[in-house]
């Protein structure tokens, strides 16, 4: 939403003079307004400039006894909404058709032709960048599913490896338990052998005494 009231056709004409000529007196604006053969009075021009000031579209400065008016808003902020409506409603949204129609209405100066050519080149460059950006985005979008599949495959491999490790651990525990049981089983056997050896020694001792 704009912070000022919309200008009337006469006020827009006066604003255009301020945009093109810079700060101007009421007398100068009156003269330019009638350069097209009109018969507007000085009082009319003064009323228009005062209305622009009231609407916040122009500011008034005093230079001696003269009142000098200066545009307070830029051309784009006023004309852009109007031009968009014109293109949309009169040309079905076709900017090219609108430009061709405007060119056919009058004659451009060499400077204006250069400016228009520059703007057209800028639009072409912007359009080319947009196409390149869209292509890159499409390529990235196409690569993403492949990358996702690879990640899923890697996760599956990692899960299988983890499952194998978990399966190996109980097997190792079982082997360790068996080894522990064997050790326990061997200990009683060693004790039995030791007992037998002790008994033999005891049995041999009385035999030696008899010989003596």
PDB file of N, CA and C in Angstrom, residues 26-83:
ATOM      1  N   UNK A  26       6.124  27.504 -10.059  1.00  0.00           N
ATOM      2  CA  UNK A  26       4.773  27.314 -10.593  1.00  0.00           C
ATOM      3  C   UNK A  26       4.681  27.901 -11.999  1.00  0.00           C
ATOM      4  N   UNK A  27       5.345  29.049 -12.205  1.00  0.00           N
ATOM      5  CA  UNK A  27       5.308  29.687 -13.523  1.00  0.00           C
ATOM      6  C   UNK A  27       5.921  28.791 -14.592  1.00  0.00           C
ATOM      7  N   UNK A  28       7.034  28.125 -14.256  1.00  0.00           N
ATOM      8  CA  UNK A  28       7.688  27.246 -15.234  1.00  0.00           C
ATOM      9  C   UNK A  28       6.814  26.032 -15.528  1.00  0.00           C
ATOM     10  N   UNK A  29       6.214  25.459 -14.479  1.00  0.00           N
ATOM     11  CA  UNK A  29       5.325  24.304 -14.662  1.00  0.00           C
ATOM     12  C   UNK A  29       4.130  24.704 -15.522  1.00  0.00           C
ATOM     13  N   UNK A  30       3.586  25.899 -15.271  1.00  0.00           N
ATOM     14  CA  UNK A  30       2.438  26.395 -16.050  1.00  0.00           C
ATOM     15  C   UNK A  30       2.804  26.514 -17.524  1.00  0.00           C
ATOM     16  N   UNK A  31       3.997  27.003 -17.784  1.00  0.00           N
ATOM     17  CA  UNK A  31       4.447  27.174 -19.173  1.00  0.00           C
ATOM     18  C   UNK A  31       4.579  25.831 -19.884  1.00  0.00           C
ATOM     19  N   UNK A  32       5.180  24.840 -19.210  1.00  0.00           N
ATOM     20  CA  UNK A  32       5.369  23.511 -19.819  1.00  0.00           C
ATOM     21  C   UNK A  32       4.022  22.815 -20.016  1.00  0.00           C
ATOM     22  N   UNK A  33       3.124  22.989 -19.064  1.00  0.00           N
ATOM     23  CA  UNK A  33       1.810  22.346 -19.166  1.00  0.00           C
ATOM     24  C   UNK A  33       1.036  22.845 -20.387  1.00  0.00           C
ATOM     25  N   UNK A  34       1.278  24.086 -20.793  1.00  0.00           N
ATOM     26  CA  UNK A  34       0.574  24.657 -21.949  1.00  0.00           C
ATOM     27  C   UNK A  34       1.376  24.548 -23.244  1.00  0.00           C
ATOM     28  N   UNK A  35       2.526  23.856 -23.181  1.00  0.00           N
ATOM     29  CA  UNK A  35       3.355  23.746 -24.390  1.00  0.00           C
ATOM     30  C   UNK A  35       2.708  22.862 -25.451  1.00  0.00           C
ATOM     31  N   UNK A  36       1.691  22.108 -25.060  1.00  0.00           N
ATOM     32  CA  UNK A  36       0.990  21.250 -26.022  1.00  0.00           C
ATOM     33  C   UNK A  36      -0.197  21.973 -26.660  1.00  0.00           C
ATOM     34  N   UNK A  37      -0.261  23.290 -26.435  1.00  0.00           N
ATOM     35  CA  UNK A  37      -1.353  24.077 -27.021  1.00  0.00           C
ATOM     36  C   UNK A  37      -2.524  24.264 -26.084  1.00  0.00           C
ATOM     37  N   UNK A  38      -2.368  23.857 -24.816  1.00  0.00           N
ATOM     38  CA  UNK A  38      -3.459  24.008 -23.861  1.00  0.00           C
ATOM     39  C   UNK A  38      -3.614  25.456 -23.411  1.00  0.00           C
ATOM     40  N   UNK A  39      -4.709  25.738 -22.719  1.00  0.00           N
ATOM     41  CA  UNK A  39      -4.959  27.103 -22.241  1.00  0.00           C
ATOM     42  C   UNK A  39      -5.210  27.113 -20.732  1.00  0.00           C
ATOM     43  N   UNK A  40      -4.434  26.318 -20.003  1.00  0.00           N
ATOM     44  CA  UNK A  40      -4.585  26.276 -18.544  1.00  0.00           C
ATOM     45  C   UNK A  40      -4.099  27.598 -17.947  1.00  0.00           C
ATOM     46  N   UNK A  41      -4.788  28.056 -16.934  1.00  0.00           N
ATOM     47  CA  UNK A  41      -4.417  29.322 -16.303  1.00  0.00           C
ATOM     48  C   UNK A  41      -3.337  29.093 -15.249  1.00  0.00           C
ATOM     49  N   UNK A  42      -2.705  30.180 -14.841  1.00  0.00           N
ATOM     50  CA  UNK A  42      -1.681  30.100 -13.795  1.00  0.00           C
ATOM     51  C   UNK A  42      -2.300  29.596 -12.498  1.00  0.00           C
ATOM     52  N   UNK A  43      -3.536  30.029 -12.234  1.00  0.00           N
ATOM     53  CA  UNK A  43      -4.230  29.605 -11.011  1.00  0.00           C
ATOM     54  C   UNK A  43      -4.426  28.094 -10.995  1.00  0.00           C
ATOM     55  N   UNK A  44      -4.727  27.533 -12.170  1.00  0.00           N
ATOM     56  CA  UNK A  44      -4.902  26.077 -12.271  1.00  0.00           C
ATOM     57  C   UNK A  44      -3.591  25.363 -11.948  1.00  0.00           C
ATOM     58  N   UNK A  45      -2.488  25.864 -12.510  1.00  0.00           N
ATOM     59  CA  UNK A  45      -1.176  25.262 -12.252  1.00  0.00           C
ATOM     60  C   UNK A  45      -0.820  25.362 -10.770  1.00  0.00           C
ATOM     61  N   UNK A  46      -1.126  26.504 -10.160  1.00  0.00           N
ATOM     62  CA  UNK A  46      -0.838  26.690  -8.735  1.00  0.00           C
ATOM     63  C   UNK A  46      -1.648  25.712  -7.888  1.00  0.00           C
ATOM     64  N   UNK A  47      -2.925  25.524  -8.232  1.00  0.00           N
ATOM     65  CA  UNK A  47      -3.786  24.592  -7.491  1.00  0.00           C
ATOM     66  C   UNK A  47      -3.262  23.159  -7.619  1.00  0.00           C
ATOM     67  N   UNK A  48      -2.795  22.810  -8.812  1.00  0.00           N
ATOM     68  CA  UNK A  48      -2.250  21.459  -9.035  1.00  0.00           C
ATOM     69  C   UNK A  48      -1.019  21.231  -8.163  1.00  0.00           C
ATOM     70  N   UNK A  49      -0.127  22.221  -8.112  1.00  0.00           N
ATOM     71  CA  UNK A  49       1.101  22.064  -7.327  1.00  0.00           C
ATOM     72  C   UNK A  49       0.796  21.981  -5.829  1.00  0.00           C
ATOM     73  N   UNK A  50      -0.184  22.757  -5.377  1.00  0.00           N
ATOM     74  CA  UNK A  50      -0.563  22.699  -3.959  1.00  0.00           C
ATOM     75  C   UNK A  50      -1.168  21.341  -3.610  1.00  0.00           C
ATOM     76  N   UNK A  51      -1.944  20.787  -4.547  1.00  0.00           N
ATOM     77  CA  UNK A  51      -2.521  19.455  -4.318  1.00  0.00           C
ATOM     78  C   UNK A  51      -1.427  18.387  -4.223  1.00  0.00           C
ATOM     79  N   UNK A  52      -0.402  18.520  -5.065  1.00  0.00           N
ATOM     80  CA  UNK A  52       0.721  17.570  -5.005  1.00  0.00           C
ATOM     81  C   UNK A  52       1.410  17.641  -3.644  1.00  0.00           C
ATOM     82  N   UNK A  53       1.523  18.853  -3.123  1.00  0.00           N
ATOM     83  CA  UNK A  53       2.147  19.023  -1.806  1.00  0.00           C
ATOM     84  C   UNK A  53       1.281  18.406  -0.709  1.00  0.00           C
ATOM     85  N   UNK A  54      -0.034  18.617  -0.791  1.00  0.00           N
ATOM     86  CA  UNK A  54      -0.951  18.066   0.216  1.00  0.00           C
ATOM     87  C   UNK A  54      -0.940  16.534   0.205  1.00  0.00           C
ATOM     88  N   UNK A  55      -0.833  15.958  -0.977  1.00  0.00           N
ATOM     89  CA  UNK A  55      -0.853  14.497  -1.112  1.00  0.00           C
ATOM     90  C   UNK A  55       0.493  13.848  -0.779  1.00  0.00           C
ATOM     91  N   UNK A  56       1.491  14.670  -0.499  1.00  0.00           N
ATOM     92  CA  UNK A  56       2.801  14.119  -0.168  1.00  0.00           C
ATOM     93  C   UNK A  56       3.597  13.693  -1.375  1.00  0.00           C
ATOM     94  N   UNK A  57       3.220  14.199  -2.557  1.00  0.00           N
ATOM     95  CA  UNK A  57       3.910  13.837  -3.793  1.00  0.00           C
ATOM     96  C   UNK A  57       4.982  14.853  -4.177  1.00  0.00           C
ATOM     97  N   UNK A  58       4.926  16.049  -3.590  1.00  0.00           N
ATOM     98  CA  UNK A  58       5.913  17.096  -3.880  1.00  0.00           C
ATOM     99  C   UNK A  58       6.159  17.910  -2.618  1.00  0.00           C
ATOM    100  N   UNK A  59       7.306  18.550  -2.574  1.00  0.00           N
ATOM    101  CA  UNK A  59       7.627  19.437  -1.449  1.00  0.00           C
ATOM    102  C   UNK A  59       7.883  20.844  -1.998  1.00  0.00           C
ATOM    103  N   UNK A  60       7.583  21.843  -1.172  1.00  0.00           N
ATOM    104  CA  UNK A  60       7.726  23.239  -1.604  1.00  0.00           C
ATOM    105  C   UNK A  60       8.855  23.902  -0.829  1.00  0.00           C
ATOM    106  N   UNK A  61       9.737  24.555  -1.556  1.00  0.00           N
ATOM    107  CA  UNK A  61      10.833  25.325  -0.965  1.00  0.00           C
ATOM    108  C   UNK A  61      10.708  26.782  -1.408  1.00  0.00           C
ATOM    109  N   UNK A  62      11.186  27.679  -0.566  1.00  0.00           N
ATOM    110  CA  UNK A  62      11.126  29.108  -0.889  1.00  0.00           C
ATOM    111  C   UNK A  62      12.502  29.607  -1.294  1.00  0.00           C
ATOM    112  N   UNK A  63      12.566  30.223  -2.456  1.00  0.00           N
ATOM    113  CA  UNK A  63      13.806  30.841  -2.939  1.00  0.00           C
ATOM    114  C   UNK A  63      13.506  32.319  -3.218  1.00  0.00           C
ATOM    115  N   UNK A  64      13.821  33.153  -2.247  1.00  0.00           N
ATOM    116  CA  UNK A  64      13.446  34.567  -2.364  1.00  0.00           C
ATOM    117  C   UNK A  64      11.941  34.694  -2.238  1.00  0.00           C
ATOM    118  N   UNK A  65      11.329  35.266  -3.260  1.00  0.00           N
ATOM    119  CA  UNK A  65       9.869  35.413  -3.263  1.00  0.00           C
ATOM    120  C   UNK A  65       9.192  34.291  -4.043  1.00  0.00           C
ATOM    121  N   UNK A  66       9.985  33.423  -4.668  1.00  0.00           N
ATOM    122  CA  UNK A  66       9.428  32.352  -5.507  1.00  0.00           C
ATOM    123  C   UNK A  66       9.281  31.055  -4.710  1.00  0.00           C
ATOM    124  N   UNK A  67       8.254  30.306  -5.066  1.00  0.00           N
ATOM    125  CA  UNK A  67       8.037  28.984  -4.475  1.00  0.00           C
ATOM    126  C   UNK A  67       8.485  27.931  -5.493  1.00  0.00           C
ATOM    127  N   UNK A  68       9.427  27.101  -5.068  1.00  0.00           N
ATOM    128  CA  UNK A  68       9.979  26.069  -5.953  1.00  0.00           C
ATOM    129  C   UNK A  68       9.494  24.703  -5.467  1.00  0.00           C
ATOM    130  N   UNK A  69       8.912  23.954  -6.386  1.00  0.00           N
ATOM    131  CA  UNK A  69       8.386  22.624  -6.049  1.00  0.00           C
ATOM    132  C   UNK A  69       9.339  21.543  -6.568  1.00  0.00           C
ATOM    133  N   UNK A  70       9.440  20.480  -5.756  1.00  0.00           N
ATOM    134  CA  UNK A  70      10.319  19.356  -6.100  1.00  0.00           C
ATOM    135  C   UNK A  70       9.573  18.045  -5.858  1.00  0.00           C
ATOM    136  N   UNK A  71       9.735  17.090  -6.766  1.00  0.00           N
ATOM    137  CA  UNK A  71       9.059  15.793  -6.615  1.00  0.00           C
ATOM    138  C   UNK A  71       9.569  15.073  -5.370  1.00  0.00           C
ATOM    139  N   UNK A  72       8.639  14.542  -4.593  1.00  0.00           N
ATOM    140  CA  UNK A  72       9.002  13.826  -3.363  1.00  0.00           C
ATOM    141  C   UNK A  72       9.036  12.316  -3.580  1.00  0.00           C
ATOM    142  N   UNK A  73       8.412  11.843  -4.648  1.00  0.00           N
ATOM    143  CA  UNK A  73       8.375  10.407  -4.965  1.00  0.00           C
ATOM    144  C   UNK A  73       9.053  10.193  -6.313  1.00  0.00           C
ATOM    145  N   UNK A  74       9.616   9.004  -6.506  1.00  0.00           N
ATOM    146  CA  UNK A  74      10.278   8.722  -7.782  1.00  0.00           C
ATOM    147  C   UNK A  74       9.266   8.255  -8.818  1.00  0.00           C
ATOM    148  N   UNK A  75       9.684   8.311 -10.056  1.00  0.00           N
ATOM    149  CA  UNK A  75       8.799   7.977 -11.172  1.00  0.00           C
ATOM    150  C   UNK A  75       8.310   6.524 -11.097  1.00  0.00           C
ATOM    151  N   UNK A  76       9.227   5.614 -10.741  1.00  0.00           N
ATOM    152  CA  UNK A  76       8.877   4.194 -10.732  1.00  0.00           C
ATOM    153  C   UNK A  76       7.772   3.849  -9.761  1.00  0.00           C
ATOM    154  N   UNK A  77       7.812   4.432  -8.559  1.00  0.00           N
ATOM    155  CA  UNK A  77       6.810   4.096  -7.545  1.00  0.00           C
ATOM    156  C   UNK A  77       5.407   4.522  -7.960  1.00  0.00           C
ATOM    157  N   UNK A  78       5.309   5.561  -8.806  1.00  0.00           N
ATOM    158  CA  UNK A  78       4.001   6.035  -9.266  1.00  0.00           C
ATOM    159  C   UNK A  78       3.555   5.290 -10.521  1.00  0.00           C
ATOM    160  N   UNK A  79       4.478   5.097 -11.455  1.00  0.00           N
ATOM    161  CA  UNK A  79       4.097   4.558 -12.762  1.00  0.00           C
ATOM    162  C   UNK A  79       4.057   3.035 -12.821  1.00  0.00           C
ATOM    163  N   UNK A  80       4.865   2.353 -12.008  1.00  0.00           N
ATOM    164  CA  UNK A  80       4.933   0.890 -12.111  1.00  0.00           C
ATOM    165  C   UNK A  80       3.567   0.222 -11.947  1.00  0.00           C
ATOM    166  N   UNK A  81       2.787   0.554 -10.902  1.00  0.00           N
ATOM    167  CA  UNK A  81       1.464  -0.087 -10.781  1.00  0.00           C
ATOM    168  C   UNK A  81       0.554   0.218 -11.967  1.00  0.00           C
ATOM    169  N   UNK A  82       0.628   1.451 -12.479  1.00  0.00           N
ATOM    170  CA  UNK A  82      -0.214   1.828 -13.620  1.00  0.00           C
ATOM    171  C   UNK A  82       0.190   1.053 -14.873  1.00  0.00           C
ATOM    172  N   UNK A  83       1.499   0.904 -15.079  1.00  0.00           N
ATOM    173  CA  UNK A  83       1.977   0.182 -16.260  1.00  0.00           C
ATOM    174  C   UNK A  83       1.625  -1.300 -16.181  1.00  0.00           C
TER     175      UNK A  83
END
